[in-house]
Amino acid sequence: MYEKFFGLNSRPFDLTPDPRFMFMTPQHSRAVANIKFALMNRDSFVIITGEIGTGKTTILNTVLSDLGTDYVTAKLTHTTLSRIELLQALLSEFGMPNYTKKKVLLLDTLRAFFEEKNRENKHVVIIVDEAQNLDMQALEELRLLSCIDNRDRRMVSIVLTGQRGLDDLIDSPGLRQLRQRARLRQRLEPLSEKDTQDYIGHRLEVAGGNVDDLFTPEALHEVHRLCFGIPRLINTLCDTAMMSCLVDEQERVTLEVVDNAAHELRWSWLEERDEEAAERREPTKTHPEGTPVNLIVYRDGQLMEQIQPRGFPFVIGRSNANDMVILDKEVSRRHALIDQIGGIYVIEDLNSKNGILVNRKRRSRALLRSGDIITFGQIDVTFHADSETSEDDDHGTEDDTSNIATIARDTPDEPDEPDEPDEPDDEGTGSNKKIEGQKLA
């Protein structure tokens, strides 16, 4: 593969678990320590939640490898089970397959096994992965199993791991008794940008490489932005990017390589995240009566459109989930927003790839005054916030009160953005007004 091309001794971003590449952030180290402490104290329940790919399985494998011979474990990964199937699966994991449908017999067999291990001074640990798929009856069955103990100590601990839906399930009214028995509940968050960079650097170092030699700083930033700090996605994207470098004989992963790799992977869920974020935005605040805001849009000095936002915050970017859509390769999916704070208007860059210019000066955040010019890629937007709208403007464009507009970049050397095969996220949904390369007299 690409190992020889980059002078590496192994693939640094292979998805196959490899203890050599173990990277523990502070929260992962804390989770491992907390689980070990809970099991040493024979707690009834331990609950670990987090998004897909945040390292829950890695943490469990780390704990299991350190438990030693004083613990007997069973791990369930298939969790769409009824109560009877759950008990059958546990017996199978403990090496005693029993497929009778008589619940009493199954419970008696499990109790006898727990008591036997307790006499041997061993503690039984049941690990249930993807526990958000369990129904409430199965969870209640697990709670009842955790109640099996002798007079002086508990014989069973149960570790539940799952996605964020597990939190909602555990917090449901019918599982109050289970919640009371769970002393440890921890949620794993995605990696911060610094942790993402350290994670990539660690894996490359183990593979015999150096992150500064193989990735540009801009590429590392883009990996974090596209992957939301989720290790599994980071591995997938970095692996694809390095393979692309091999094909193109490029010795360093750049921002462009990362973006192309994301398009190659067809990560359409990036747009779904944008849409979810748009749906979660707070209700818009209408602008004060008598102080309308108008955005006059130009491309290469040619007037294209006038937009009057109906509310704030007003988000601008390449994704169709935004209030104003600019189809330009230099514009990020969520590029910037204009907001109104106490009658004052501000523009803020949303960690975009190429930033914004206000009156030709690069700014991350700026107050807006009538007449200010905001630049996004090849598009200039003149901001007006006073009673004098541009109805009397010399350009004579028609007024458009739509709060959604799409501006497409028109160049003679390439087709319009919506027709490009590597930009599926910019296709119209039918609700956006598109202005593609038109020039007004």
Short mmCIF file of C-alpha atoms in Angstrom, two decimals, residues 45 71 111 128 133 152 164 204 242 294 312 375 384:
data_model
loop_
_atom_site.label_atom_id
_atom_site.label_comp_id
_atom_site.label_asym_id
_atom_site.label_seq_id
_atom_site.Cartn_x
_atom_site.Cartn_y
_atom_site.Cartn_z
CA PHE A 45 -23.80 -1.17 37.01
CA TYR A 71 -12.65 -11.88 36.96
CA ARG A 111 -27.32 -18.41 39.61
CA VAL A 128 -23.18 -5.43 26.96
CA ASN A 133 -30.73 -1.61 21.27
CA ASP A 152 -21.40 -10.18 52.22
CA ARG A 164 -26.47 8.56 23.11
CA LEU A 204 2.13 8.24 12.59
CA MET A 242 -2.66 9.07 2.23
CA ASN A 294 -30.49 44.50 2.85
CA PHE A 312 -31.33 36.46 12.69
CA THR A 375 -16.24 39.18 0.78
CA HIS A 384 -27.22 48.02 4.41
#
